XYZ file of C-alpha atoms in Angstrom:
752
model
C 0.352 -5.272 18.946
C -1.972 -5.428 21.903
C -5.455 -6.835 21.456
C -7.767 -3.794 21.485
C -10.744 -5.858 20.338
C -11.429 -6.883 23.954
C -12.362 -3.262 24.718
C -15.651 -1.530 23.990
C -15.577 1.993 22.526
C -16.057 3.434 26.021
C -13.180 1.380 27.418
C -10.969 2.386 24.472
C -11.708 6.074 25.134
C -10.892 5.617 28.819
C -7.595 3.991 27.882
C -6.747 6.730 25.372
C -7.579 9.495 27.841
C -5.327 7.925 30.466
C -2.488 7.542 27.960
C -2.672 11.138 26.711
C -2.880 12.377 30.281
C 0.303 10.495 31.135
C 2.028 11.586 27.919
C 1.301 15.313 28.325
C 1.155 15.361 32.126
C -2.256 16.961 31.883
C -5.801 16.350 33.009
C -7.689 14.882 30.066
C -11.449 15.361 30.188
C -13.810 12.843 28.582
C -17.186 13.697 27.039
C -20.088 11.469 26.145
C -21.098 10.944 22.550
C -23.853 13.285 21.412
C -23.218 15.950 24.071
C -19.720 16.875 22.991
C -20.162 18.617 19.657
C -17.286 16.576 18.260
C -15.160 16.194 21.393
C -14.278 12.879 22.990
C -11.220 14.186 24.869
C -10.059 17.675 25.867
C -6.947 18.954 27.633
C -4.953 22.156 28.023
C -1.241 22.739 27.415
C 0.413 26.156 27.893
C -2.985 27.826 28.115
C -4.231 26.352 24.847
C -7.116 23.910 24.450
C -6.581 20.739 22.457
C -9.145 18.101 21.631
C -9.090 14.510 20.523
C -11.493 12.186 18.757
C -11.472 8.391 19.335
C -12.633 5.858 16.767
C -12.607 2.225 17.906
C -12.570 0.521 14.512
C -10.793 -2.813 14.991
C -13.302 -4.783 12.884
C -14.110 -2.176 10.225
C -12.468 -1.264 6.930
C -10.357 1.824 6.347
C -12.953 3.232 3.963
C -15.540 3.102 6.776
C -13.094 4.783 9.142
C -12.298 7.518 6.593
C -15.996 8.156 5.970
C -16.551 8.539 9.707
C -13.562 10.895 9.952
C -14.951 13.108 7.188
C -18.030 13.810 9.334
C -15.806 15.360 12.016
C -14.555 18.187 9.773
C -17.744 20.267 10.056
C -17.609 20.002 13.848
C -14.004 21.163 13.928
C -14.805 24.194 11.787
C -17.155 25.318 14.578
C -14.798 24.418 17.446
C -11.541 25.567 15.826
C -9.238 24.096 18.523
C -5.558 24.992 18.934
C -4.683 21.381 18.229
C -6.385 18.140 17.319
C -5.554 14.473 17.562
C -7.414 11.710 15.757
C -6.989 8.412 17.599
C -8.092 5.009 16.314
C -7.509 1.374 17.212
C -7.268 0.671 13.462
C -3.725 -0.269 12.421
C -2.932 2.543 9.976
C -0.359 2.527 7.192
C 1.660 5.716 6.425
C -0.507 6.383 3.361
C -3.699 5.985 5.377
C -2.363 8.423 7.993
C -1.706 10.937 5.230
C -5.288 10.662 3.990
C -6.683 11.344 7.464
C -4.169 14.147 8.060
C -5.295 15.832 4.833
C -8.789 16.139 6.320
C -7.567 17.767 9.540
C -4.355 19.559 8.445
C -5.731 22.946 9.593
C -5.652 21.729 13.195
C -2.720 19.260 13.068
C 1.005 19.930 12.906
C 1.751 16.748 10.918
C 0.516 13.155 10.343
C 2.041 12.365 13.733
C -1.195 13.737 15.236
C -3.024 10.796 13.654
C -2.551 7.866 16.039
C -3.237 4.326 14.874
C -3.182 1.016 16.724
C 0.619 0.718 16.712
C 0.977 4.264 18.082
C -1.398 3.483 20.962
C 0.554 0.286 21.544
C 3.801 2.264 21.802
C 2.242 4.725 24.254
C 1.139 1.808 26.460
C 4.670 0.431 26.465
C 5.953 3.866 27.504
C 3.363 4.217 30.274
C 3.057 0.794 31.902
C 1.267 2.243 34.930
C -1.645 3.168 32.657
C -1.884 -0.383 31.378
C -2.197 -1.628 34.959
C -5.437 0.388 35.261
C -6.944 -1.555 32.350
C -6.691 -5.241 33.309
C -8.710 -6.567 30.362
C -6.064 -5.186 28.026
C -2.915 -6.398 29.771
C -4.477 -9.740 30.664
C -5.466 -10.403 27.047
C -1.978 -9.387 25.904
C -0.352 -11.674 28.463
C -2.636 -14.505 27.365
C -1.570 -14.113 23.745
C 2.084 -14.336 24.751
C 1.508 -17.354 26.984
C -0.421 -19.308 24.331
C 2.230 -18.460 21.727
C 5.072 -19.710 23.923
C 3.187 -22.736 25.278
C 1.463 -24.173 22.217
C 1.213 -27.594 23.868
C -0.792 -26.153 26.795
C -2.925 -24.094 24.386
C -3.845 -27.259 22.488
C -4.544 -29.206 25.673
C -6.793 -26.471 27.069
C -8.284 -25.265 23.791
C -11.861 -25.295 25.121
C -10.882 -23.135 28.111
C -8.908 -20.804 25.824
C -11.961 -20.351 23.602
C -14.281 -19.666 26.558
C -11.966 -17.007 27.962
C -11.564 -15.329 24.575
C -15.343 -15.242 24.102
C -16.163 -13.882 27.546
C -13.381 -11.331 28.077
C -14.624 -8.595 25.684
C -18.016 -8.451 27.435
C -16.571 -8.563 30.936
C -16.801 -5.547 33.230
C -14.213 -5.230 35.976
C -16.291 -4.699 39.118
C -15.778 -4.811 42.873
C -16.364 -8.579 42.973
C -13.328 -9.048 40.733
C -11.167 -6.982 43.064
C -12.435 -8.835 46.141
C -11.894 -12.230 44.535
C -8.369 -11.489 43.345
C -7.501 -10.166 46.821
C -8.672 -13.450 48.355
C -6.703 -15.441 45.792
C -3.620 -13.290 46.347
C -3.605 -13.722 50.130
C -5.027 -17.257 50.494
C -4.054 -18.913 47.185
C -7.587 -20.341 47.169
C -10.794 -18.532 46.220
C -14.225 -20.108 46.421
C -16.810 -18.092 44.499
C -20.415 -18.760 45.429
C -23.651 -17.046 44.503
C -27.045 -17.482 42.866
C -27.471 -19.021 39.395
C -26.439 -16.834 36.460
C -24.732 -14.158 38.566
C -21.414 -14.571 36.706
C -19.393 -16.933 38.911
C -17.829 -18.837 36.026
C -16.939 -15.686 34.112
C -15.318 -14.192 37.207
C -13.361 -17.412 37.742
C -12.200 -17.339 34.125
C -10.984 -13.747 34.522
C -8.965 -14.727 37.587
C -7.581 -17.643 35.628
C -6.765 -15.441 32.649
C -4.923 -12.950 34.849
C -2.731 -15.651 36.311
C -2.089 -17.301 32.947
C -0.851 -13.904 31.725
C 1.497 -13.917 34.721
C 2.982 -17.263 33.681
C 0.806 -19.732 35.608
C -0.014 -22.980 33.827
C -3.804 -23.568 33.807
C -5.250 -26.903 34.933
C -8.966 -27.515 34.400
C -10.544 -29.968 36.847
C -13.726 -31.231 35.252
C -14.874 -34.415 36.978
C -12.970 -35.322 40.143
C -10.477 -33.634 42.452
C -8.046 -36.490 41.718
C -7.443 -34.785 38.363
C -5.842 -31.924 40.276
C -3.760 -34.219 42.486
C -2.398 -36.081 39.462
C -1.618 -32.802 37.656
C 0.392 -31.126 40.410
C 4.025 -30.595 39.463
C 6.615 -29.615 42.055
C 8.524 -26.843 40.251
C 5.791 -25.191 38.185
C 3.479 -22.267 38.883
C -0.026 -23.655 38.359
C -3.566 -22.364 38.734
C -6.408 -24.881 39.040
C -10.022 -24.106 38.194
C -12.837 -26.381 39.392
C -16.119 -24.960 38.104
C -19.321 -26.144 39.817
C -17.133 -28.291 42.053
C -20.144 -29.461 44.063
C -22.295 -30.143 40.998
C -24.330 -27.960 38.667
C -27.723 -28.280 40.357
C -27.056 -30.591 43.342
C -23.937 -31.754 45.134
C -24.637 -35.460 44.468
C -23.288 -34.863 40.954
C -19.758 -34.342 42.209
C -18.963 -35.728 45.616
C -17.726 -39.289 45.361
C -16.586 -41.273 48.385
C -13.935 -39.373 50.369
C -13.759 -36.614 47.769
C -14.501 -34.043 50.455
C -11.341 -35.163 52.281
C -9.251 -35.124 49.094
C -10.579 -31.665 48.297
C -9.822 -30.343 51.779
C -6.332 -31.862 51.620
C -5.691 -30.146 48.287
C -6.973 -26.803 49.579
C -4.723 -27.026 52.618
C -1.722 -27.931 50.470
C -2.274 -25.060 48.029
C -3.182 -22.486 50.681
C 0.059 -23.171 52.547
C 2.296 -23.110 49.453
C 3.546 -20.323 47.210
C 3.410 -21.491 43.594
C -0.136 -22.848 43.244
C -3.573 -21.205 43.070
C -7.039 -22.773 43.175
C -10.341 -21.231 42.060
C -13.622 -23.019 42.778
C -17.190 -22.021 41.958
C -20.533 -23.262 43.217
C -24.097 -22.149 43.652
C -24.655 -20.741 47.115
C -27.500 -23.109 48.012
C -25.477 -26.171 46.937
C -22.588 -25.054 49.135
C -24.962 -24.541 52.050
C -26.485 -28.013 51.608
C -23.092 -29.684 51.116
C -21.672 -28.105 54.273
C -24.482 -29.719 56.269
C -23.368 -33.134 55.017
C -19.614 -32.640 54.745
C -18.324 -31.261 58.029
C -14.805 -30.834 56.631
C -16.014 -28.211 54.134
C -17.699 -26.129 56.819
C -14.697 -26.351 59.135
C -12.212 -25.399 56.449
C -14.258 -22.457 55.242
C -14.509 -20.970 58.725
C -10.803 -21.472 59.341
C -9.305 -20.180 56.113
C -11.976 -17.625 55.214
C -11.603 -18.013 51.474
C -15.353 -17.883 50.765
C -16.531 -15.028 48.560
C -20.213 -14.208 48.150
C -21.245 -12.562 44.877
C -24.126 -10.264 45.738
C -26.047 -7.857 43.531
C -24.088 -5.724 41.086
C -24.111 -1.952 41.498
C -26.173 0.114 39.087
C -22.990 1.219 37.346
C -21.885 -2.400 36.941
C -25.273 -3.416 35.540
C -25.235 -0.586 33.023
C -21.699 -1.356 31.845
C -22.380 -5.091 31.588
C -25.460 -4.442 29.451
C -23.583 -1.919 27.308
C -20.595 -4.218 26.736
C -22.843 -7.090 25.677
C -24.751 -4.848 23.287
C -21.598 -3.272 21.858
C -19.890 -6.594 21.127
C -23.039 -8.389 19.889
C -24.356 -8.661 16.344
C -27.551 -6.671 16.882
C -29.499 -4.703 14.288
C -29.335 -0.910 14.242
C -33.107 -0.882 14.841
C -32.754 -2.748 18.136
C -29.749 -0.696 19.250
C -31.569 2.535 18.502
C -34.541 1.403 20.603
C -32.206 0.686 23.512
C -30.314 3.946 23.035
C -33.369 6.217 23.115
C -34.577 4.858 26.443
C -35.153 1.121 26.196
C -32.219 0.520 28.549
C -34.320 1.864 31.447
C -36.499 -1.278 31.425
C -33.429 -3.464 31.801
C -30.782 -1.833 34.007
C -33.045 -1.467 37.045
C -35.142 -4.591 36.518
C -35.423 -6.726 39.654
C -34.739 -9.819 37.539
C -31.487 -8.440 36.098
C -29.064 -11.313 35.677
C -25.822 -11.456 33.601
C -26.816 -14.841 32.149
C -30.121 -13.396 30.913
C -28.286 -10.357 29.525
C -26.060 -12.717 27.559
C -29.051 -14.700 26.303
C -31.001 -11.628 25.183
C -28.013 -10.254 23.262
C -27.172 -13.582 21.623
C -28.129 -15.355 18.438
C -30.916 -17.415 20.028
C -32.896 -14.231 20.761
C -34.654 -11.958 18.256
C -32.079 -9.171 17.883
C -33.316 -7.974 14.489
C -36.931 -6.784 14.609
C -38.484 -3.809 16.387
C -39.825 -4.140 19.928
C -36.485 -5.366 21.277
C -36.593 -3.646 24.714
C -40.083 -5.048 25.358
C -38.952 -8.580 24.443
C -35.918 -8.111 26.670
C -38.069 -6.975 29.610
C -40.528 -9.845 29.124
C -37.648 -12.288 29.452
C -36.492 -10.655 32.687
C -40.098 -10.718 33.949
C -40.499 -14.450 33.258
C -37.091 -16.100 32.707
C -38.619 -19.587 32.646
C -40.290 -18.660 29.376
C -36.891 -18.698 27.676
C -37.009 -22.461 27.607
C -40.759 -23.063 27.722
C -41.651 -21.046 24.629
C -38.754 -22.334 22.552
C -39.273 -25.902 23.773
C -42.993 -26.088 23.069
C -43.337 -23.880 19.995
C -40.125 -24.239 18.036
C -38.915 -27.814 18.582
C -40.082 -31.026 16.986
C -40.884 -33.931 19.299
C -37.578 -35.678 18.531
C -35.683 -32.487 19.377
C -37.497 -32.289 22.719
C -36.687 -35.927 23.501
C -32.987 -35.400 22.820
C -32.949 -32.435 25.215
C -34.821 -34.433 27.862
C -32.758 -37.617 27.655
C -29.625 -35.588 28.425
C -30.965 -35.325 32.008
C -30.296 -39.039 32.429
C -26.690 -38.975 31.211
C -23.436 -37.583 32.633
C -22.918 -33.838 32.520
C -20.761 -34.251 29.415
C -22.424 -37.043 27.462
C -20.395 -38.968 24.923
C -21.869 -38.466 21.447
C -22.323 -42.194 20.803
C -23.906 -42.770 24.219
C -26.326 -39.904 23.665
C -27.265 -41.235 20.243
C -28.020 -44.697 21.654
C -30.152 -43.344 24.507
C -31.924 -40.912 22.166
C -32.780 -43.526 19.537
C -34.102 -45.872 22.234
C -36.316 -43.172 23.768
C -37.629 -42.099 20.358
C -38.432 -45.701 19.496
C -40.335 -46.094 22.769
C -42.259 -42.890 21.976
C -43.209 -44.202 18.525
C -40.767 -42.092 16.502
C -39.010 -44.116 13.811
C -35.759 -43.376 11.970
C -34.439 -41.325 14.896
C -30.912 -42.441 14.105
C -31.053 -40.592 10.817
C -32.346 -37.392 12.427
C -29.802 -37.383 15.273
C -27.294 -35.070 13.584
C -30.051 -32.726 12.441
C -31.406 -32.569 15.994
C -27.953 -31.641 17.320
C -27.668 -28.823 14.783
C -31.100 -27.450 15.691
C -30.422 -27.532 19.442
C -26.795 -26.376 19.558
C -26.386 -22.852 20.850
C -29.755 -22.802 22.588
C -30.563 -25.952 24.583
C -27.275 -27.803 24.181
C -23.600 -27.150 23.680
C -21.160 -29.467 21.928
C -17.583 -29.599 23.118
C -14.908 -32.145 23.925
C -14.556 -34.543 26.824
C -11.343 -35.515 28.624
C -10.480 -37.913 25.803
C -10.836 -35.200 23.196
C -13.986 -36.812 21.805
C -17.211 -34.893 21.032
C -19.398 -34.468 24.118
C -22.829 -32.913 24.537
C -24.241 -31.099 27.558
C -27.106 -28.767 28.353
C -26.259 -25.157 27.549
C -26.476 -24.273 31.257
C -27.983 -25.689 34.464
C -31.296 -23.891 33.999
C -31.978 -26.075 30.946
C -31.454 -29.183 33.086
C -33.797 -27.843 35.725
C -36.451 -27.032 33.122
C -36.200 -30.561 31.697
C -36.443 -32.179 35.132
C -39.591 -30.200 35.859
C -41.041 -31.362 32.532
C -40.248 -35.021 33.305
C -41.761 -34.751 36.788
C -45.018 -33.407 35.380
C -45.416 -35.955 32.570
C -45.991 -39.524 33.781
C -45.961 -41.054 30.306
C -42.654 -39.375 29.508
C -41.132 -40.666 32.755
C -42.279 -44.230 32.014
C -40.865 -44.000 28.482
C -37.510 -42.855 29.862
C -37.414 -45.764 32.331
C -38.441 -48.413 29.801
C -36.112 -47.089 27.094
C -33.019 -46.818 29.319
C -29.998 -48.460 27.735
C -27.618 -47.692 30.612
C -28.120 -48.533 34.278
C -26.813 -45.081 35.171
C -29.761 -43.422 33.437
C -31.962 -44.875 36.173
C -29.667 -44.059 39.085
C -29.159 -40.516 37.795
C -32.894 -39.879 37.724
C -33.154 -40.929 41.370
C -30.295 -38.641 42.291
C -32.032 -35.732 40.602
C -35.141 -36.546 42.625
C -33.128 -36.610 45.846
C -31.144 -33.472 45.111
C -33.029 -31.094 42.799
C -32.470 -27.488 43.814
C -33.273 -24.346 41.838
C -35.448 -23.812 38.799
C -35.481 -20.689 36.652
C -34.112 -18.438 39.344
C -36.426 -19.586 42.122
C -35.942 -22.432 44.515
C -37.747 -25.695 44.036
C -38.997 -26.260 47.540
C -38.884 -29.526 49.450
C -42.393 -30.256 48.214
C -41.322 -30.052 44.550
C -38.240 -32.126 45.241
C -40.347 -34.805 46.883
C -42.847 -34.554 44.039
C -40.164 -35.515 41.523
C -38.873 -38.308 43.735
C -42.418 -39.515 44.400
C -43.148 -39.668 40.669
C -40.059 -41.840 40.152
C -40.776 -44.110 43.130
C -44.335 -44.652 41.873
C -42.854 -46.608 38.973
C -41.070 -49.118 41.252
C -41.936 -52.247 39.274
C -40.843 -50.688 35.995
C -37.627 -49.553 37.645
C -36.774 -52.962 39.063
C -37.261 -54.532 35.654
C -35.140 -51.854 33.970
C -32.398 -52.168 36.614
C -32.089 -55.899 36.023
C -32.218 -55.457 32.248
C -29.440 -52.850 32.187
C -27.269 -54.249 35.009
C -24.536 -55.532 32.686
C -24.707 -52.644 30.226
C -21.666 -50.516 29.560
C -21.473 -47.258 31.475
C -21.865 -43.760 29.997
C -19.704 -42.388 32.819
C -15.963 -41.794 32.465
C -13.214 -41.496 35.053
C -9.651 -40.263 35.003
C -7.500 -43.195 36.144
C -3.775 -43.216 36.825
C -1.667 -46.285 36.213
C 2.096 -46.779 36.474
C 3.721 -46.985 33.056
C 0.604 -45.588 31.418
C -0.069 -42.358 33.266
C -3.517 -40.743 33.290
C -6.171 -42.174 31.022
C -9.949 -42.014 30.787
C -12.060 -45.153 31.136
C -15.384 -46.438 32.416
C -15.474 -46.430 36.223
C -13.611 -49.602 37.299
C -16.202 -50.025 40.036
C -19.291 -49.539 37.903
C -20.812 -52.871 38.925
C -20.086 -52.231 42.606
C -21.820 -48.862 42.272
C -24.820 -50.448 40.606
C -25.237 -53.033 43.351
C -24.774 -50.323 45.968
C -27.525 -48.303 44.328
C -29.751 -51.374 44.245
C -29.222 -51.913 47.992
C -30.241 -48.291 48.627
C -33.405 -48.596 46.545
C -34.426 -51.881 48.163
C -33.988 -50.254 51.558
C -36.193 -47.317 50.575
C -38.787 -49.671 49.118
C -38.592 -51.993 52.178
C -37.809 -54.995 49.995
C -35.651 -58.005 50.844
C -32.034 -57.973 49.598
C -32.534 -61.427 48.096
C -33.996 -59.607 45.075
C -30.427 -58.778 43.995
C -28.649 -61.925 45.194
C -27.730 -62.819 41.607
C -26.077 -59.413 41.132
C -24.106 -59.830 44.390
C -22.952 -63.278 43.240
C -21.809 -61.702 39.973
C -19.729 -59.171 41.923
C -18.141 -61.865 44.097
C -17.196 -63.767 40.951
C -15.463 -60.658 39.607
C -13.550 -60.181 42.859
C -12.363 -63.772 42.657
C -11.001 -62.936 39.179
C -9.315 -59.751 40.534
C -11.749 -57.459 38.689
C -13.620 -54.374 39.858
C -13.067 -51.051 41.566
C -11.421 -51.349 44.954
C -12.710 -48.115 46.451
C -16.272 -48.949 45.461
C -15.782 -52.536 46.643
C -14.874 -51.325 50.141
C -18.103 -49.370 50.259
C -20.131 -52.292 48.928
C -18.767 -54.853 51.389
C -20.285 -52.818 54.231
C -23.694 -52.977 52.530
C -23.370 -56.723 52.020
C -22.395 -57.285 55.650
C -25.332 -55.260 56.978
C -27.881 -56.677 54.527
C -30.360 -59.524 54.946
C -28.324 -61.794 52.670
C -27.233 -65.132 54.116
C -24.039 -65.407 56.175
C -22.619 -67.700 53.494
C -22.871 -64.938 50.893
C -21.253 -62.462 53.292
C -18.362 -64.827 54.049
C -17.778 -65.479 50.363
C -17.713 -61.736 49.677
C -15.269 -61.020 52.529
C -12.938 -63.847 51.502
C -12.975 -62.871 47.822
C -12.279 -59.210 48.562
C -9.539 -59.994 51.115
C -7.801 -62.326 48.681
C -8.026 -59.800 45.839
C -6.713 -56.864 47.873
C -3.894 -58.914 49.431
C -2.680 -60.291 46.095
C -2.510 -57.015 44.121
C -0.300 -54.681 46.159
C 1.630 -53.046 43.326
C 0.503 -49.405 43.559
C 0.102 -46.818 46.310
C -3.694 -46.919 46.086
C -3.610 -50.724 46.420
C -1.949 -50.356 49.812
C -4.372 -47.622 50.886
C -7.367 -49.799 50.032
C -5.865 -52.886 51.672
C -5.061 -50.968 54.857
C -8.614 -49.606 55.010
C -10.062 -53.094 54.565
C -7.722 -54.644 57.110
C -8.431 -51.990 59.739
C -12.102 -53.003 59.684
C -11.955 -56.703 58.907
C -9.030 -58.233 60.755
C -5.759 -56.307 60.572
C -2.666 -56.495 58.379
C -0.967 -59.879 58.006
C 2.299 -60.813 59.834
C 4.456 -60.600 56.692
C 2.975 -57.343 55.508
C 5.580 -55.105 57.184
C 8.549 -56.401 55.194
C 6.491 -56.361 51.990
C 5.460 -52.741 52.544
C 9.009 -51.691 53.403
C 10.269 -53.165 50.091
C 7.420 -51.465 48.220
C 8.264 -48.028 49.631
C 11.977 -48.450 48.864
C 11.028 -49.096 45.244
C 8.660 -46.108 45.264
C 11.346 -43.742 46.555
C 13.695 -44.874 43.814
C 10.985 -44.640 41.123
C 9.494 -41.209 41.874
C 11.183 -37.818 41.728
C 11.222 -35.995 43.992
C 8.900 -38.136 46.151
C 6.158 -40.773 45.871
C 2.483 -39.709 46.061
C 0.205 -39.880 49.115
C 3.044 -39.762 51.623
C 0.755 -38.911 54.537
C -1.269 -42.072 53.991
C 1.852 -44.134 53.473
C 3.159 -42.814 56.760
C -0.007 -43.968 58.537
C 0.460 -47.497 57.179
C 4.141 -47.543 58.155
C 3.203 -46.338 61.632
C 0.566 -49.082 62.005
C 3.160 -51.678 60.984
C 5.766 -50.326 63.418
C 8.269 -49.399 60.679
C 9.986 -46.549 62.538
C 12.833 -46.056 60.049
C 10.375 -45.769 57.184
C 8.256 -43.318 59.186
C 11.345 -41.109 59.688
C 12.194 -41.291 55.999
C 8.667 -40.264 55.009
C 8.745 -37.402 57.530
C 11.929 -36.081 55.908
C 10.326 -36.281 52.480
C 7.219 -34.446 53.698
C 9.349 -31.721 55.222
C 11.258 -31.277 51.969
C 8.023 -31.288 49.978
C 6.574 -28.502 52.093
C 9.447 -26.209 51.110
C 8.048 -25.220 47.725
C 10.138 -22.923 45.527
C 9.453 -19.211 45.864
C 7.370 -17.670 43.147
C 10.116 -15.532 41.635
C 7.831 -14.235 38.910
C 5.613 -11.558 40.406
C 3.431 -9.128 38.557
C 2.039 -6.149 40.378
C -1.616 -6.455 41.279
C -4.221 -4.351 39.508
C -4.578 -2.224 42.591
C -5.201 0.939 40.614
C -8.463 -0.452 39.267
C -10.917 0.863 41.806
C -14.405 -0.401 42.437
C -17.241 1.967 41.610
C -17.896 4.434 44.397
C -19.809 6.825 42.163
C -23.210 5.487 41.143
C -24.185 6.362 37.584
C -26.714 9.196 37.200
C -29.715 9.308 34.855
C -27.859 11.732 32.615
C -24.799 9.519 32.447
C -26.965 6.509 31.610
C -28.609 8.419 28.781
C -25.206 9.505 27.458
C -23.775 5.983 27.669
C -26.592 4.211 25.862
C -27.083 7.177 23.529
C -23.903 6.006 21.796
C -25.858 3.032 20.481
C -28.358 5.239 18.651
C -25.821 7.721 17.218
C -24.582 7.389 13.644
């Protein structure tokens, strides 16, 4: 049976009205609760008036449903219709139908006029066109079928599955959804941008859910666009989602070296194919800033026109979003009654209306029990920053606050053990003992409000801030508290805690719905730079620490696996060079660290991509020529002696193009390598375009022709033979809701 629980009572009535209209070929009128005198639906057949009553009771007991039905009898005695149908989403047994029929037998021909969940399900099957007008219903049904058939994918993407299932019932299909799906349909790529909290992620998840229900395999890209490249399969319909692809609050969080090129390459590949889709989300201001730095992003956007701006919701959308959240939430009857008798007016038209705030104020972290609910709701919309400030200062112990704050210094998804180590160290520095024992308690207190606990790419527990606004609040708190900042620096157990704080200072963006201006950004960076001596000491102390960061790495014979960044030490030295430059200090201050790196290169250890970036810093630094020569020789020897994978050749070719050219015997070696690759991969090896460039540089014409043939074959992707009609019948709101309609809608919440 279809999943009616994703619908609100209003949506269930709309569905039922459409179904009865199709079944009887009649116009079915709908009436609001409270103004109908017992009528939800009314239609005429052969000159006679029939009425229907809808009861959306998926989570209630039959005794509750029967009690509610008994109240309708008195209304029917006054109306005395020619016919009556009682419709419920509750899955009724024959005996239960008989009990309801007994109540209404004077107006029903038989128990067949009592329609339960299975009867509605059968009507939907008979009238598929009606189902197409209710995308939440058919998408949720398609999802259930997909997860049931593909249990392995359901397990692998369990976190995504849970997020979609939580968000779908509250979702309102609005014009932005129609615009986004049209872009995705025509371009295969949709980039959703907009202000914080506007609903970008939820919209992306709905697009994803729709395509999963159509048979597309979902692929979640969480850290790096390489995850998408390694997950592409030639003969499978796939949809990729890359949420906050430029970072949550600043694009430094995402864009690694050359990632903009890899992203553009992927977009071009997917946009020109037929069996792949890609959905990306980002804050509008981050996209604007990133396009100033990454020319490829700006060029691609203008050329392919896949950008979608999410602007303000219509009044109808805002009302329905608020209603759906209230209807599906666990809110006291007192609070609902206050909203229903007029409290909604303070919310629907509020200038600070924001779907994220609507979700917060209807959730468990908010007071949804006591009287005064609309006023509390409005106060939150008036001053959204108070959400975190009041809870942070009044309701958290100091150790709870420190755990929330130290998350700013760790990766977006912090490993549980890494977080514990950083937390205990910061607490110790702040004079709080036994923090290790209170760690679990602190997590329990904070989860659901300031933090969320999920799983990382390895399937291990990972902790992150509940949303970017928490991060922004914490950064503002650190910037304003010098002692706290010094404690964070001196307690750092990972080098990356220090580099991350600098990046936040360089790239902080929005805070609590309003932009942190350049002055505030510089204020944070200035506060960090003022502690230069402490930072230098902490950088040296933590240089050889393990890294809290994780990367998806591919290796022949092993496949994809998650590990510390292979180039973590190269990144640390690179960061040190940048800081010394800003502080106008001599590079000799990190000569020992550079020597350590050279020693690793001589032992064939490190990250090649990061090494190529570092060698440029070493060459342009004030270090002695001897150190530079040692570094060049060590890196050349390492790259030349480890040419076993595609990426090895790419890195070696990049190095050689800048520092001396490919060796005389390299051509034959590369030709043998590619022959082995063609025999090892099916249908073709990866990164053929780059391999072609190397073959061209080496003058290997036959190999170039072979690669061209493979690229031509690869471009002929299989047609998408599974096509489901678009939800074209779902129209965006042209009619704006009136005051009377608003009163009728929210009046449902205060009715018995």
